[in-house]
Tab-separated table of C-alpha atoms in Angstrom:
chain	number	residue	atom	x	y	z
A	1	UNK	CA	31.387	-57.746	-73.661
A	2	UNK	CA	28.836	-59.575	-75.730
A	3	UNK	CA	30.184	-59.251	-78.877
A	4	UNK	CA	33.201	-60.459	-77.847
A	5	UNK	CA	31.922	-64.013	-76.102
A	6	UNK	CA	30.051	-64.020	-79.668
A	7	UNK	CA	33.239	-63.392	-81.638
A	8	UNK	CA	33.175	-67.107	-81.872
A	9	UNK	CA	30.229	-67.704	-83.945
A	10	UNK	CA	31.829	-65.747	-86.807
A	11	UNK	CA	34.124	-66.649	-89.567
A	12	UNK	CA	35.348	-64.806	-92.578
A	13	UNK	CA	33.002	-63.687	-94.727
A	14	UNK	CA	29.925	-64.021	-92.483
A	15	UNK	CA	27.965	-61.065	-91.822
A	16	UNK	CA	26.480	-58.672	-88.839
A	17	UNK	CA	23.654	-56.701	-89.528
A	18	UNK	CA	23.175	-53.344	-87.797
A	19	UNK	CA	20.326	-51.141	-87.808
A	20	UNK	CA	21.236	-47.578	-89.056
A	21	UNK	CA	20.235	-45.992	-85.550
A	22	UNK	CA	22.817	-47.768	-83.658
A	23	UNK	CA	24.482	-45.756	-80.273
A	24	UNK	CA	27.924	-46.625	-80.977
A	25	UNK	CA	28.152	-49.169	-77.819
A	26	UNK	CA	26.123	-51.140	-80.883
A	27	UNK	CA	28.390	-50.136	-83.232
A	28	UNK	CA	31.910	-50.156	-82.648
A	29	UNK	CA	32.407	-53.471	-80.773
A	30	UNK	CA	30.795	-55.355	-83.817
A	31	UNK	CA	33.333	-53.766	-86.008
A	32	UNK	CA	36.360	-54.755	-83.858
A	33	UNK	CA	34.810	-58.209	-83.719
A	34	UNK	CA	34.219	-58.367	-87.219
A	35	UNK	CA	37.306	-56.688	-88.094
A	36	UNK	CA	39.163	-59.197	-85.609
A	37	UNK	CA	36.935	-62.540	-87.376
A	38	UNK	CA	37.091	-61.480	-91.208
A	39	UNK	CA	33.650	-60.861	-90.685
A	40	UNK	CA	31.303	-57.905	-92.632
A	41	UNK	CA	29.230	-55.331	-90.883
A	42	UNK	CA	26.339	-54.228	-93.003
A	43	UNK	CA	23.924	-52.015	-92.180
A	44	UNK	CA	20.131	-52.179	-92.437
A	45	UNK	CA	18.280	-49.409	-94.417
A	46	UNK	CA	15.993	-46.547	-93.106
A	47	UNK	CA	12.935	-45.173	-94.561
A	48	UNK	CA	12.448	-41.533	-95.539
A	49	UNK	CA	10.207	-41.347	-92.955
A	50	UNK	CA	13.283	-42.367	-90.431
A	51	UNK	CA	11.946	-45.682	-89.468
A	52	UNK	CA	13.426	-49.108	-90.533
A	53	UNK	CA	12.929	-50.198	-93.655
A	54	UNK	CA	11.806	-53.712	-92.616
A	55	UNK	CA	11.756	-55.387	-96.439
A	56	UNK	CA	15.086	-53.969	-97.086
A	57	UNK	CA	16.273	-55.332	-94.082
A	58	UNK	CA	14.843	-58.503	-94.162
A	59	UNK	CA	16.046	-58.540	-98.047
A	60	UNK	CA	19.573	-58.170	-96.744
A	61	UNK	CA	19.734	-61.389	-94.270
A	62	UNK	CA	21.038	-64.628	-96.017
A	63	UNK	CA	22.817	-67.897	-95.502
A	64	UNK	CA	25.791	-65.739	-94.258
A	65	UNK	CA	24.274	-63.970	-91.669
A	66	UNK	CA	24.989	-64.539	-88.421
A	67	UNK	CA	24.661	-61.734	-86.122
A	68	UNK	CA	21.984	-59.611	-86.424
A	69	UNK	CA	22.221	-56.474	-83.439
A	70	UNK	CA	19.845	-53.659	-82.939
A	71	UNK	CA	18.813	-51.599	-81.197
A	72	UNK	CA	14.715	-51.755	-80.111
A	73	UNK	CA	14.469	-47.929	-80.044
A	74	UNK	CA	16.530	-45.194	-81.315
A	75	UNK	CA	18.110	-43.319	-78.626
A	76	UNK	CA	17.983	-39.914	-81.298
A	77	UNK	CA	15.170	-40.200	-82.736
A	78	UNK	CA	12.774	-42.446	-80.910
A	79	UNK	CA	12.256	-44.729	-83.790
A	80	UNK	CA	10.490	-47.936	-82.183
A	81	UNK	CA	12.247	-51.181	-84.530
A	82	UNK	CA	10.267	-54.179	-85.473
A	83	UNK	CA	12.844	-56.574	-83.565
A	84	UNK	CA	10.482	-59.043	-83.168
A	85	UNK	CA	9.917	-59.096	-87.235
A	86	UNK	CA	13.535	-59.380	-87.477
A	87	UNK	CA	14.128	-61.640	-85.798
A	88	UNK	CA	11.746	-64.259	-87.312
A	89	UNK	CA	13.937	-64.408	-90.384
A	90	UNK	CA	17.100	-64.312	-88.335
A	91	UNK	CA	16.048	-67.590	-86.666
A	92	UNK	CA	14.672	-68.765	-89.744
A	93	UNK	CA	18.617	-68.783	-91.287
A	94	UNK	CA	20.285	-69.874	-87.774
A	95	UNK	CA	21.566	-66.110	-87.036
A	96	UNK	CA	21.335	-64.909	-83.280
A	97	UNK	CA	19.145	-61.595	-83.040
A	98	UNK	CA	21.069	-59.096	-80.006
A	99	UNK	CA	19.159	-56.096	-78.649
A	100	UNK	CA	20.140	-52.950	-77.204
A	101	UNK	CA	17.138	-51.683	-74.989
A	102	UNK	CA	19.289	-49.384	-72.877
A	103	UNK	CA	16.878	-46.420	-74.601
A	104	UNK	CA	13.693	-48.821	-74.425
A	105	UNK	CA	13.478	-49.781	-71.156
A	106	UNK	CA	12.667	-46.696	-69.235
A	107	UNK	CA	10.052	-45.947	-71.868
A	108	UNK	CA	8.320	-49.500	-73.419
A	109	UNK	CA	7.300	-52.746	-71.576
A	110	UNK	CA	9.678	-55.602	-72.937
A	111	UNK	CA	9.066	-58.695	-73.522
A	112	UNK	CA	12.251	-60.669	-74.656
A	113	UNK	CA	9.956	-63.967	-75.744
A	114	UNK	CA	8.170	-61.941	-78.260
A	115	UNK	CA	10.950	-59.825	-79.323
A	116	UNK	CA	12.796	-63.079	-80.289
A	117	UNK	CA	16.022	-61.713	-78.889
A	118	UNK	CA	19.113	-64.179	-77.953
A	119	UNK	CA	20.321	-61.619	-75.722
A	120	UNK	CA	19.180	-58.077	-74.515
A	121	UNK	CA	20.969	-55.344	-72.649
A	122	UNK	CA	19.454	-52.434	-70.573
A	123	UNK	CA	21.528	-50.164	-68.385
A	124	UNK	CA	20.773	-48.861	-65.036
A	125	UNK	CA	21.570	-45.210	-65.679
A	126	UNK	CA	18.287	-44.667	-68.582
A	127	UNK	CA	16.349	-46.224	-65.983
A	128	UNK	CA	17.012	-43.371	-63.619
A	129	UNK	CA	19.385	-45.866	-61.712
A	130	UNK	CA	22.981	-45.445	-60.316
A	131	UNK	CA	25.383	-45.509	-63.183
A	132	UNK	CA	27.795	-48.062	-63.912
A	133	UNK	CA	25.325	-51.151	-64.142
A	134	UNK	CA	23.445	-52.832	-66.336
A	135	UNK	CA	21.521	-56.036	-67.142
A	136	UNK	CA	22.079	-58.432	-69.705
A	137	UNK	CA	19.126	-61.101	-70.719
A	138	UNK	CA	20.377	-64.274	-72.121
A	139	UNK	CA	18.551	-67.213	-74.007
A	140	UNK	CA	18.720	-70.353	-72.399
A	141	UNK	CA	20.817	-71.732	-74.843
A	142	UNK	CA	23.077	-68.612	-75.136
A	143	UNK	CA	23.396	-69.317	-71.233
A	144	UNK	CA	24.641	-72.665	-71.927
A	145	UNK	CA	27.039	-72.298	-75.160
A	146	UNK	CA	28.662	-68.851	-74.258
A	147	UNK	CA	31.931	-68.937	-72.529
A	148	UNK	CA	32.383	-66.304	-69.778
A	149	UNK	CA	33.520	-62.975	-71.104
A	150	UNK	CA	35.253	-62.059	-67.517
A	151	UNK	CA	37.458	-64.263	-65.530
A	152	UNK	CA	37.616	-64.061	-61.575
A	153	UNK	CA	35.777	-64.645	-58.362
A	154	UNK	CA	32.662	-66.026	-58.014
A	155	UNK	CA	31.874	-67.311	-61.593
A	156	UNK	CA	34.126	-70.637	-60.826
A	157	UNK	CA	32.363	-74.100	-59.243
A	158	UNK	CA	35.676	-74.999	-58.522
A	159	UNK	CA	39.278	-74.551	-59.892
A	160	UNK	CA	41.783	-77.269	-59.917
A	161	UNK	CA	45.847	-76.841	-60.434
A	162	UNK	CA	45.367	-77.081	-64.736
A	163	UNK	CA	41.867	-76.173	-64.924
A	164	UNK	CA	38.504	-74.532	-63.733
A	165	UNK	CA	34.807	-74.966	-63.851
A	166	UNK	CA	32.579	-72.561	-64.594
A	167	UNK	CA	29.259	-72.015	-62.155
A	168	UNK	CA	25.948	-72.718	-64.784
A	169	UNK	CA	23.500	-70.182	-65.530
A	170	UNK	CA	23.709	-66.007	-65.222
A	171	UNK	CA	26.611	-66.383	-62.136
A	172	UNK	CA	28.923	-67.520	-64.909
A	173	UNK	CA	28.887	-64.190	-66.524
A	174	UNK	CA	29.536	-62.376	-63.504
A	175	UNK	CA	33.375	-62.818	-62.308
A	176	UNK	CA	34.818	-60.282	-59.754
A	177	UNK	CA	33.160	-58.779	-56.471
A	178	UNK	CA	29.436	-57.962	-58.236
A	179	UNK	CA	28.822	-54.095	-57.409
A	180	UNK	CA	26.144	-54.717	-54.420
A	181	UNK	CA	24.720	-51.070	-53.909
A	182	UNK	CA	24.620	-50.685	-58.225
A	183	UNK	CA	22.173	-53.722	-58.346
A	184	UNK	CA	20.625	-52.519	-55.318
A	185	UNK	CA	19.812	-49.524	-56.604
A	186	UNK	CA	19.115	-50.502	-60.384
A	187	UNK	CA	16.235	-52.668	-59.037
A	188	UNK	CA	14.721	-50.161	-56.866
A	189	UNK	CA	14.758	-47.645	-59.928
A	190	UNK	CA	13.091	-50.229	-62.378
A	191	UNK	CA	9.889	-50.475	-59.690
A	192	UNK	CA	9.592	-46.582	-60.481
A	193	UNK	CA	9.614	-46.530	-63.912
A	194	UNK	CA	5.984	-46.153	-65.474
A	195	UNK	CA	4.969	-46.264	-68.981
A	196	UNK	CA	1.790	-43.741	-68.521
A	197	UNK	CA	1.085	-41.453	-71.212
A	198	UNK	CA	4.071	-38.338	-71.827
A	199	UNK	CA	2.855	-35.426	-73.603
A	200	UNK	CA	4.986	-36.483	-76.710
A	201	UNK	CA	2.428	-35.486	-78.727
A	202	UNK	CA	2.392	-32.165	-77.226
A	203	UNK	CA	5.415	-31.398	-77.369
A	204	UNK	CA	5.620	-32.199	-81.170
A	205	UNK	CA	2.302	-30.314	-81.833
A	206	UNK	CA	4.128	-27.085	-80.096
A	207	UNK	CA	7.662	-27.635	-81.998
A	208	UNK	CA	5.375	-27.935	-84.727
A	209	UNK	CA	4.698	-24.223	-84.732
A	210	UNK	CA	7.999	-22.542	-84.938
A	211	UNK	CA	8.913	-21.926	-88.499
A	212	UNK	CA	12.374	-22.199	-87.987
A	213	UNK	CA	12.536	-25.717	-86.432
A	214	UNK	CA	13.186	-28.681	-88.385
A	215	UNK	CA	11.580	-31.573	-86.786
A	216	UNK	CA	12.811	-35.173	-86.859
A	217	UNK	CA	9.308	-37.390	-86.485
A	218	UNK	CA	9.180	-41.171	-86.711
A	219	UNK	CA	5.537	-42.174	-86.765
A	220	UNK	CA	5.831	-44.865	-84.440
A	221	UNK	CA	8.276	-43.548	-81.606
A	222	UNK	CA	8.601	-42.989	-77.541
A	223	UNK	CA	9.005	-39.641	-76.201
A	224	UNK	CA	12.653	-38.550	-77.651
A	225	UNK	CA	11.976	-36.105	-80.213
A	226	UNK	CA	15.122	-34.459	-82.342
A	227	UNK	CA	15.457	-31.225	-83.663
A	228	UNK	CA	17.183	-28.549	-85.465
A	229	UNK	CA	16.649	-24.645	-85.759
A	230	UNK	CA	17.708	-23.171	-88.786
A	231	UNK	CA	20.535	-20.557	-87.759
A	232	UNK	CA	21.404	-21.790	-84.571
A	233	UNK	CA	24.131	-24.494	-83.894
A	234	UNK	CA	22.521	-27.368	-81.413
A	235	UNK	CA	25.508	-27.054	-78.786
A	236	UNK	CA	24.503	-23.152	-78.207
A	237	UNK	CA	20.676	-23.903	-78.159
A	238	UNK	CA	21.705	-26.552	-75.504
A	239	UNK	CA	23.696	-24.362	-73.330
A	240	UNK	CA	21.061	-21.249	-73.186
A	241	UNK	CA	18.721	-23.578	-72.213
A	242	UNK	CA	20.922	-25.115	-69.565
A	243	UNK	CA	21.071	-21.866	-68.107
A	244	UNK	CA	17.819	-21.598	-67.951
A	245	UNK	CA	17.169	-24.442	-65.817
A	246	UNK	CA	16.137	-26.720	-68.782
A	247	UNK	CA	18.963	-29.901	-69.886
A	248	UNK	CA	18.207	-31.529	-73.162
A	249	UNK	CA	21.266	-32.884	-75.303
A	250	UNK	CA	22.949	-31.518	-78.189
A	251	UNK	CA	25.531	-33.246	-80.566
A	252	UNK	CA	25.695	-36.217	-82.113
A	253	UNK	CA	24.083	-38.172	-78.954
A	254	UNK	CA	27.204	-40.637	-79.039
A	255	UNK	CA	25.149	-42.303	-82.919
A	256	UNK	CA	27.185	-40.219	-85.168
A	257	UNK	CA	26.484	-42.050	-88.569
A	258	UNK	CA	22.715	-41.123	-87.791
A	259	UNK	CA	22.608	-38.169	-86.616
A	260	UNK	CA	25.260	-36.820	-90.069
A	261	UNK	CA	22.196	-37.981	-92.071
A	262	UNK	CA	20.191	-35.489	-90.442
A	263	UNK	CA	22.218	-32.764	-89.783
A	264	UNK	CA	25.655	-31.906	-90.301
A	265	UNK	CA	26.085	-30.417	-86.436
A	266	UNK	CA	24.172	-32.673	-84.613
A	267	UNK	CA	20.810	-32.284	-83.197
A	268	UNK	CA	18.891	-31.484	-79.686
A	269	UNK	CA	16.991	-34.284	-78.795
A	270	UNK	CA	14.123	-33.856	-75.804
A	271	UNK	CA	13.735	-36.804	-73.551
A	272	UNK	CA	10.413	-36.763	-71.578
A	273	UNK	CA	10.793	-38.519	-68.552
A	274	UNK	CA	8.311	-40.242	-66.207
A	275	UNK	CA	7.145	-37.242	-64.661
A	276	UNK	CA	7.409	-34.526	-67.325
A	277	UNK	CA	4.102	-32.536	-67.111
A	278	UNK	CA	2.986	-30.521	-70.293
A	279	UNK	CA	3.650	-27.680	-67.910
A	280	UNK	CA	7.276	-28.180	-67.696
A	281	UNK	CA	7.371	-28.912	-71.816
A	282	UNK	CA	5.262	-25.188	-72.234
A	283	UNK	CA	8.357	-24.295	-69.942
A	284	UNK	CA	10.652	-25.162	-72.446
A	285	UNK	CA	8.698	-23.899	-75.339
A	286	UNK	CA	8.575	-21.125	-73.975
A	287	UNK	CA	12.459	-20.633	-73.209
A	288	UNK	CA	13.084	-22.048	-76.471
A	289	UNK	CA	10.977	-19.689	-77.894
A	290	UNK	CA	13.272	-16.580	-76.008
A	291	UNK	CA	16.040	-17.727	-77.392
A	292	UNK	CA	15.260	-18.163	-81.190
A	293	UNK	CA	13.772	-14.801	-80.686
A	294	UNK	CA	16.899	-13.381	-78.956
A	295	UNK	CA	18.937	-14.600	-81.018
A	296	UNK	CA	17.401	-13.569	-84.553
A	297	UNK	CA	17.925	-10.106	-83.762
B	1	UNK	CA	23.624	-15.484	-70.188
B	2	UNK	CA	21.761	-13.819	-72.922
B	3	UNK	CA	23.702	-10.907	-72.704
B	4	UNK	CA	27.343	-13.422	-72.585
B	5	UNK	CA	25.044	-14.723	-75.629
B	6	UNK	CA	24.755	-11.570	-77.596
B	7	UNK	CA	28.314	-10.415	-77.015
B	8	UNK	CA	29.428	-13.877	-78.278
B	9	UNK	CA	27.112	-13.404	-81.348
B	10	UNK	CA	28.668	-9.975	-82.204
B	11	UNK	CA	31.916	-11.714	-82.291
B	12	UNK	CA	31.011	-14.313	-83.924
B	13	UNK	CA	29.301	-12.039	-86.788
B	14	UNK	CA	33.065	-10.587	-87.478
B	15	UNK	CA	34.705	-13.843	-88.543
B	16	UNK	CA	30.943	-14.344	-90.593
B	17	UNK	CA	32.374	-12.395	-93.714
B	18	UNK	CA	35.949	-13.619	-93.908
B	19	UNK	CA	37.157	-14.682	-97.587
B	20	UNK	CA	39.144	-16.849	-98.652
B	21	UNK	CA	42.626	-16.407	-99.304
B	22	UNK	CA	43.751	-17.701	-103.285
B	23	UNK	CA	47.538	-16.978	-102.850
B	24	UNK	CA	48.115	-18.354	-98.885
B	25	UNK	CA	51.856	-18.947	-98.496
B	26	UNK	CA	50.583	-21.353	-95.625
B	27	UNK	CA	47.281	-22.360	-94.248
B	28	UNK	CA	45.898	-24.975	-92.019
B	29	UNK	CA	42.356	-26.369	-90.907
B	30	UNK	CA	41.444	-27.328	-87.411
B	31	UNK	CA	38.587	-28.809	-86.814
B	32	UNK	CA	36.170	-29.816	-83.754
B	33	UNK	CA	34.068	-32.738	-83.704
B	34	UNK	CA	31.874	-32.320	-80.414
B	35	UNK	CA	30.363	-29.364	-82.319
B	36	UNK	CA	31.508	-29.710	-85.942
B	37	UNK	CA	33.479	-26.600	-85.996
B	38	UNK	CA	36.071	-25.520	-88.580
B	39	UNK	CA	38.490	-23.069	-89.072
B	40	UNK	CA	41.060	-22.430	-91.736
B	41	UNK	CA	43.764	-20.115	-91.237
B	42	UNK	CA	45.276	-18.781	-94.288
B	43	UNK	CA	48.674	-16.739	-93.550
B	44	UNK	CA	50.363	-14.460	-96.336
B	45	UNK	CA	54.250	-14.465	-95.117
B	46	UNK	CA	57.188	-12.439	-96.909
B	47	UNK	CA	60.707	-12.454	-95.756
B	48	UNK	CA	59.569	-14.008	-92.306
B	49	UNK	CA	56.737	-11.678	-91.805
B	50	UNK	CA	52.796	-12.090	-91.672
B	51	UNK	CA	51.812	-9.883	-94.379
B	52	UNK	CA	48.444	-10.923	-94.664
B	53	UNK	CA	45.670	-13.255	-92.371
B	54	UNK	CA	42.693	-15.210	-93.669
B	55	UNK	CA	39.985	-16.353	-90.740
B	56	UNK	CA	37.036	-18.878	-92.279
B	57	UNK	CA	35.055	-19.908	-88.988
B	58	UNK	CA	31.705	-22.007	-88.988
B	59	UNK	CA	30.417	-23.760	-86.187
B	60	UNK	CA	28.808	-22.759	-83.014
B	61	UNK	CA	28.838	-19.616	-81.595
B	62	UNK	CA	31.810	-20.304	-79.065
B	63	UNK	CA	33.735	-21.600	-81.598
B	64	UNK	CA	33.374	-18.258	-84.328
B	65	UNK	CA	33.583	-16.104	-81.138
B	66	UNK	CA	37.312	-17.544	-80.016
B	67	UNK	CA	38.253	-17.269	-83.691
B	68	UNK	CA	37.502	-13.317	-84.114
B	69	UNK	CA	39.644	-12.970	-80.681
B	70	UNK	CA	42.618	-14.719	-81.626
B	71	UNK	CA	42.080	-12.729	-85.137
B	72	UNK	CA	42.176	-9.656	-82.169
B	73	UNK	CA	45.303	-11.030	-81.032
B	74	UNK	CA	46.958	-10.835	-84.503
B	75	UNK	CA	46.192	-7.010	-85.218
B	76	UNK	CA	46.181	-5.385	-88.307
B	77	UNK	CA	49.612	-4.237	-88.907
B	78	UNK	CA	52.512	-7.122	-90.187
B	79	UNK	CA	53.802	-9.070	-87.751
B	80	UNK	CA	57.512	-9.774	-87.107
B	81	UNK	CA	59.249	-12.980	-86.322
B	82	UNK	CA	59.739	-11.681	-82.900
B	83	UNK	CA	55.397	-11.754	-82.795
B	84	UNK	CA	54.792	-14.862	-84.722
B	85	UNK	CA	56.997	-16.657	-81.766
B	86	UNK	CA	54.248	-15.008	-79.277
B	87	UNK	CA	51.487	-16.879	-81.659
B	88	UNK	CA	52.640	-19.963	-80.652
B	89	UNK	CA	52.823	-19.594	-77.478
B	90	UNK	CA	49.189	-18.668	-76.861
B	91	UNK	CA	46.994	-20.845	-74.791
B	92	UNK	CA	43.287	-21.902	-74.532
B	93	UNK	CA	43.341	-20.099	-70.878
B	94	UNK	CA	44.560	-16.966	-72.462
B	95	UNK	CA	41.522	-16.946	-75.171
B	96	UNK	CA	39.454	-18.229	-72.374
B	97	UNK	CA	40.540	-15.096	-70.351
B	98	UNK	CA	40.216	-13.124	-73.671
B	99	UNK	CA	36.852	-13.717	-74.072
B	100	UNK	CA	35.461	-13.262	-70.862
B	101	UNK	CA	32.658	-15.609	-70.868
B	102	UNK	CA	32.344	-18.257	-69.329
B	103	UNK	CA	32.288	-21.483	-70.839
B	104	UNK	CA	31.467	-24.641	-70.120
B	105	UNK	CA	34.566	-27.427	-69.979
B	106	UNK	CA	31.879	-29.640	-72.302
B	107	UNK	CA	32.634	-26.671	-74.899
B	108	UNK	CA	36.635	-26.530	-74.181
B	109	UNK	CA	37.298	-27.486	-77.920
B	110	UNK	CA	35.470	-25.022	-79.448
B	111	UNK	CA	37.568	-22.144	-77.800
B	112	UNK	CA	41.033	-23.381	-78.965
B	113	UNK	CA	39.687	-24.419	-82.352
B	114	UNK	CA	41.119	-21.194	-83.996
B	115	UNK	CA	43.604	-21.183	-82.097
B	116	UNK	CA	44.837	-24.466	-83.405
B	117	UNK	CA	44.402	-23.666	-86.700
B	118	UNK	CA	46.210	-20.361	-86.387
B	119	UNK	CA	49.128	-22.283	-84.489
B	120	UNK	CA	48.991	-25.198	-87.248
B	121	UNK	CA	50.050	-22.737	-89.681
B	122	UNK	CA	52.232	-20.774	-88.120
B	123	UNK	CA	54.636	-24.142	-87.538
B	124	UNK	CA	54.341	-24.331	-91.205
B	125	UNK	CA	56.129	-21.386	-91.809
B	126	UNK	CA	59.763	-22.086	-93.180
C-alpha cells in the first residue's frame, strides 16, 4: 500500500534501494512500482559475515535516489540493519528512508525518531496478535503530502457532487469499516511483548556442537537463528520436528533471493519467543539431535 | 513418524543412484519450488512403446520417495500404448495412497513432482 501512495515521488531513472534481506512484502511491491515509474531497484550489499555492508550501501545512494526501503531486522537471519545510519545520507540527498519492522518489533524497542524512518510498518501477527492487522508510522510530513492509498468510509471530511475532502492526519489512511476486534487485539498483544534476555546465545552455543550443522550467525542479531544440516533437506527436518511437538520454519521464509545465497533448499530458522526457556531450546536440541542421528543410519 | 521417516528414506535411497539417460527419445523436468525439488524423466520409446525409463530425483525426502513409487508404477518390463494411456491418468491421490504416509498438504507438491515430470514426457511422445 505504501509503495504505491509513494509511486509518485518516482520518475524514470530514479532509484530504490533495498537491503539484500528483504521479505518479499519489501520486495516485490517496489519492483511493480518501479517497474510501473521507469524507476531502478538496486540492492544494497551484504558482508561475508551476513550483515549490511554499510559503506557499500551508503556508496550506492546518489542524486537519483529516492526511495530507500529496508527492513530493520532480517526475518532469516536476524541481522539487526543500521537504519538509522542509512538514513542520515538518505536525508542528506532528499530520499525518503521506509522500514519494515514487522520482524523487529516483537523482539527490539523502536524508536522511529532515531531510526530516521519516513514511514515504518509492523504487523500484528509477529507481535503474537490476531492476524490480518498491522500498523503503519508516518512522518508528519508524509502525513500531510501522501494521498490516501484506499478510498471509502470514514477517511472523507466531507464529499460534495464533483469532489471530496480528505479527513487530516492517520484517519485519512484508513477508508472502509476499520477491523475493531484486530486493533483491539493488536494493542493488547503489544503490552505483552518483552524484550528480556532469550537464550539466543544458547541456543547458538548448542547448534554450535553438531558437526553436521551449518550455522548462519550475524554478530549483531535478535533471536532468529538459520540453519542447515548437511544431508538433510530443511522441509523434512521441519516436519520430524513438527511431530515432535516442536514448529520452527523451513524454506525460503517467503526472502527467496537471501535465503539462495545461503542455501540452495532453503533453511530452518528458530524463532525464540518471549517465553522460550533454555529448557524448551535443550528440548529441541535434543529432538534435533534424534533425528540427525536417525536419520544418518 | 520416524518409522513413516525411515520407510520414506529407503525409498528415497532407490531413485539416489539413477543415471542419466544420453539417448532419451523424450524427457522432461518438473520441478518444485516450496522445497527445491527436481525430477527429470527420461523415456526411451520405439514403435509406441516405453523401452527404457530414466528417474533423476533430488530434493527432500517426500519428493525422492513419490518418485521411486511412480518409478513402481512403471515396472520393469516395456510398456504398451494401452499402459502409457494409464500414465497419464495417474493422480497425486493415487501416489498419495501409494505411499502410505501421510503427508502434510504444506508438502502436496513434492508428491506429484515425479509424477509431473513422468506425465510431461509422456505428452511428448509422438
Amino acid at each position: 500500500m505504501l509503495a504505491f501512495g509513494l509511486s509518485s515521488v518516482l520518475n524514470p531513472g530514479d532509484e530504490i534501494l533495498l537491503s539484500p534481506f528483504e521479505h518479499h512484502a519489501n520486495l516485490l511491491p517496489w519492483r511493480r512500482v518501479a517497474e510501473e515509474r521507469g524507476a531502478i531497484v538496486r540492492t544494497m550489499p551484504m558482508t561475508t559475515d551476513l550483515m549490511l555492508d554499510l559503506d557499500g550501501s551508503l556508496a550506492m545512494m546518489n542524486e537519483r535516489t529516492k526511495i530507500v526501503a529496508t527492513t530493520l531486522v532480517s526475518n532469516v537471519l536476524g541481522t539487526i540493519i543500521p537504519v538509522a545510519n542509512l538514513a542520515e545520507r538518505a536525508h542528506e540527498l532528499g530520499a525518503l528512508v521506509i522500514v519494515d519492522a514487522a520482524q523487529a518489533a516483537p523482539h527490539l524497542p523502536i524508536d522511529v525518531n532515531d531510526l530516521g524512518a519516513d514511514a515504518l510498518v509492523f504487523s500484528s501477527h509477529k507481535c503474537y496478535g490476531p492476524a490480518g492487522i498491522a500498523a503503519l508510522i508516518l512522518s508528519n510530513s508524509l502525513i500531510d503530502t501522501l494521498e490516501p492509498m484506499i478510498l471509502g468510509g470514514g477517511m472523507v471530511d466531507s464529499v460534495e457532487s464533483d469532489g471530496a475532502t480528505w479527513k487530516s492526519g492517520p484517519e485519512k489512511f484508513e477508508g472502509g469499516s476499520p477491523n475493531v476486534e484486530g486493533a483491539i487485539g493488536f494493542a493488547a498483544a503489544l503490552k505483552t511483548i518483552n524484550y528480556a534476555n532469550t537464550p539466543r546465545a544458547f541456543l547458538v552455543h548448542r547448534l554450535q556442537s553438531f558437526p553436521s550443522i551449518i550455522l548462519f550467525d550475524p554478530p549483531f542479531a535478535v533471536a532468529i537463528i538459520a540453519f542447515t544440516v548437511i544431508g538433510l533437506h530443511p522441509h523434512d527436518v521441519a516436519d520430524m520436528l513438527g511431530q515432535r511437538g516442536i514448529c520452527i520454519r523451513a524454506g525460503n521464509c517467503c526472502a527467496t533471493p537471501l535465503v539462495e545465497k545461503l542455501s540452495p533448499n532453503g533453511i530452518l530458522r528458530v524463532s525464540l519467543g518471549r517465553e522460550t526457556t533454555e529448557e524448551d531450546v535443550q528440548k529441541f536440541i535434543d529432538e534435533l539431535s534424534t533425528i540427525i542421528s536417525f536419520t544418518s543410519i | 513418524m520416524m518409522d513413516d521417516y525411515a520407510y520414506l528414506l529407503s525409498l528415497a535411497k532407490r531413485t539416489s543412484n539413477s543415471t542419466p539417460m544420453t539417448d532419451a527419445t523424450v524427457s522432461a523436468t518438473a520441478t518444485n519450488a516450496s522445497c527445491g525439488d527436481s525430477c527429470t524423466v527420461s523415456l526411451k520409446v520405439a514403435n509406441g512403446v516405453i523401452q527404457e525409463v530414466s528417474f533423476e530425483a533430488t530434493g527432500c525426502v517426500i519428493g525422492r520417495a513419490s518418485a521411486a513409487v511412480v518409478v513402481g508404477q512403471i515396472g520393469q518390463s516395456a510398456i504398451t500404448p494401452w499402459a502409457i494411456a494409464s500414465l497419464g491418468q495417474i493422480t497425486g491421490k493415487e501416489i498419495r495412497e501409494l505411499l502410505g504416509v501421510a503427508v502434510s498438504p504444506l508438502r502436496e507438491r513434492c508428491l506429484t513432482t515425479a509424477l509431473n515430470a513422468l506425465q510431461i514426457a509422456i505428452a511428448k511422445i509422438k
